[in-house]
Coordinates of C-alpha atoms in Angstrom, one line a residue:
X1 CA 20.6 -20.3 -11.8
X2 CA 20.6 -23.6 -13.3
X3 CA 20.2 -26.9 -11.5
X4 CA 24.4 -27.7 -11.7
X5 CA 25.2 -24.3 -10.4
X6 CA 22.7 -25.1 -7.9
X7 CA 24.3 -28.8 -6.8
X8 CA 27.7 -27.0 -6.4
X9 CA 26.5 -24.4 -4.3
X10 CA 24.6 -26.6 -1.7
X11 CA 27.7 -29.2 -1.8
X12 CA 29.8 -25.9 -0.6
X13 CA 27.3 -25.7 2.0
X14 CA 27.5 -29.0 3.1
X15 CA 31.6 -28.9 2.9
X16 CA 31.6 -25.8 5.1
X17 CA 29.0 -25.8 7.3
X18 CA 30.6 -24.8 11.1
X19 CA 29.0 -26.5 14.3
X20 CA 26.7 -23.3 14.5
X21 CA 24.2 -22.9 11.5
X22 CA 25.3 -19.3 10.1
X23 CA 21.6 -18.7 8.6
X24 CA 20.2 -19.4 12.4
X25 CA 23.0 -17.1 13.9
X26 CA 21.9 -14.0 11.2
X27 CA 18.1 -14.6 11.9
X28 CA 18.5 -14.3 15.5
X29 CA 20.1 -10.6 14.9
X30 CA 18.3 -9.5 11.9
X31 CA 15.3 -11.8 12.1
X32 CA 12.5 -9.9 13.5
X33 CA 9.8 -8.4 11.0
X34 CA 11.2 -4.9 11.3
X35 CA 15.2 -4.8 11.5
X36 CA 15.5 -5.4 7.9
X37 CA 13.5 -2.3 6.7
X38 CA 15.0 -0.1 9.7
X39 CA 18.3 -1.5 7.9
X40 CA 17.5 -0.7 4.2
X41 CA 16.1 2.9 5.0
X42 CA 19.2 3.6 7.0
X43 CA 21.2 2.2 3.8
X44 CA 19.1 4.3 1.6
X45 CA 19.7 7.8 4.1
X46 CA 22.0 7.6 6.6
X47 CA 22.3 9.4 9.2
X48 CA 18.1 9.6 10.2
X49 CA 16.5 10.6 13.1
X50 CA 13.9 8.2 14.7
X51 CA 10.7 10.2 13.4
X52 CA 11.9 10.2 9.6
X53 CA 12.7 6.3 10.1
X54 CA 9.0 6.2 11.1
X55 CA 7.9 7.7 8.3
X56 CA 9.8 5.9 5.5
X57 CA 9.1 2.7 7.1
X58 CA 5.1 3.7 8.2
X59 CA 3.4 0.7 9.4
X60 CA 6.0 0.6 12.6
X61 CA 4.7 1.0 15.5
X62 CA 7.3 3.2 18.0
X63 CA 7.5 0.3 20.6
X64 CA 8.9 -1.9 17.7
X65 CA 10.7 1.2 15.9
X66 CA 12.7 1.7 19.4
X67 CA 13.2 -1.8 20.2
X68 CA 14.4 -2.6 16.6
X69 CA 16.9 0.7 17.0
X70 CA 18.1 -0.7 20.4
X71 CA 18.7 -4.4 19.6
X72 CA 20.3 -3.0 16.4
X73 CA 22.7 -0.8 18.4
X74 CA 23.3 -3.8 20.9
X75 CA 24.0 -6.1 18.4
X76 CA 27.1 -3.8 16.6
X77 CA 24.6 -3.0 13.3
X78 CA 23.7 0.6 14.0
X79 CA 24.9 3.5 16.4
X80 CA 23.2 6.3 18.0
X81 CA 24.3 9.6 17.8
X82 CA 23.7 12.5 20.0
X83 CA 24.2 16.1 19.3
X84 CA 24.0 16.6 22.8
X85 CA 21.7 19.6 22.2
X86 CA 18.5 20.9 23.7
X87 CA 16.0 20.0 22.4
X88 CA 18.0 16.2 22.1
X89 CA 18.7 15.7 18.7
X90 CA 19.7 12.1 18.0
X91 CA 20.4 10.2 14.4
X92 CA 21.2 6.7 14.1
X93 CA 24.2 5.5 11.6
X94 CA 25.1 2.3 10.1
X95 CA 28.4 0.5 11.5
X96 CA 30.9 -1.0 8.9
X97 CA 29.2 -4.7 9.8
X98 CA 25.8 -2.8 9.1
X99 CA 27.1 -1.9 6.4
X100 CA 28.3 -5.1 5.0
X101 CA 24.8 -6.6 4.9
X102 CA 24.4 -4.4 1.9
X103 CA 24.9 -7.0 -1.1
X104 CA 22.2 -9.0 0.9
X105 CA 19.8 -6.7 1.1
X106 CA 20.7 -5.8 -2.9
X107 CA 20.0 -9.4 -3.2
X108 CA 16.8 -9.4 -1.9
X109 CA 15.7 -6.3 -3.0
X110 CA 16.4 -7.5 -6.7
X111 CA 14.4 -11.0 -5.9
X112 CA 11.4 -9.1 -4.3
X113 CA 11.3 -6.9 -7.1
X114 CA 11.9 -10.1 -9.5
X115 CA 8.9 -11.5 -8.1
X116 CA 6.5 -8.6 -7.0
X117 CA 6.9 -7.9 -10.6
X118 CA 5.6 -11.7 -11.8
X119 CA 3.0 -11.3 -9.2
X120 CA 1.2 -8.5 -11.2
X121 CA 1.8 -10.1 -14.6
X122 CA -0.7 -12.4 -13.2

């Protein structure tokens, strides 16, 4: 992006910014350290079930796995499904507004790949 294309795109900004800072609104639902990686695995296969969200994601610990799935699911992201079966068998779905997020999170994959990959040209 060069520095014009830049200028116009923080004037838009500026021009349309509502009393309520969008970017604050979006961080407080998908700000914490693990929604956007429960997000993108659920993007990547939908329709998991908690322990294979564990083990794409890894480093998640199950009190932030379930608390990430809950606020997720409160918040209109991500629904629950049960089969209603014993032994409980649950998966967890992305909603169309999950959904929508997924040009963002193309975005940022494709900038942390950008720069992961300058990072090792080092």
């Amino acid at each position: 992006m060069d520095q014009n294309e830049f200028d116009k795109k923080i004037k838009y900004f500026h021009e349309n910014m509502p009393k309520e800072c969008p970017i604050l609104y979006s961080m407080k639902i998908i700000g914490s350290k693990w929604k956007i990686p429960v997000m993108w695995y659920l993007m990547l296969n939908d329709g998991q079930h908690y322990n294979e969200l564990k083990r794409s994601i890894g480093s998640i610990t199950n009190t932030m796995l379930t608390k990430s799935l809950r606020e997720l699911e409160e918040d209109g992201l991500l629904k629950r499904v049960s089969k209603g079966t014993v032994p409980p068998s649950v998966t967890y779905h992305l909603t169309d507004t999950g959904k929508s997020l997924i040009y963002t999170m193309g975005d940022l994959f494709e900038w942390g790949k950008k720069h992961m990959e300058k990072e090792t040209q080092k």
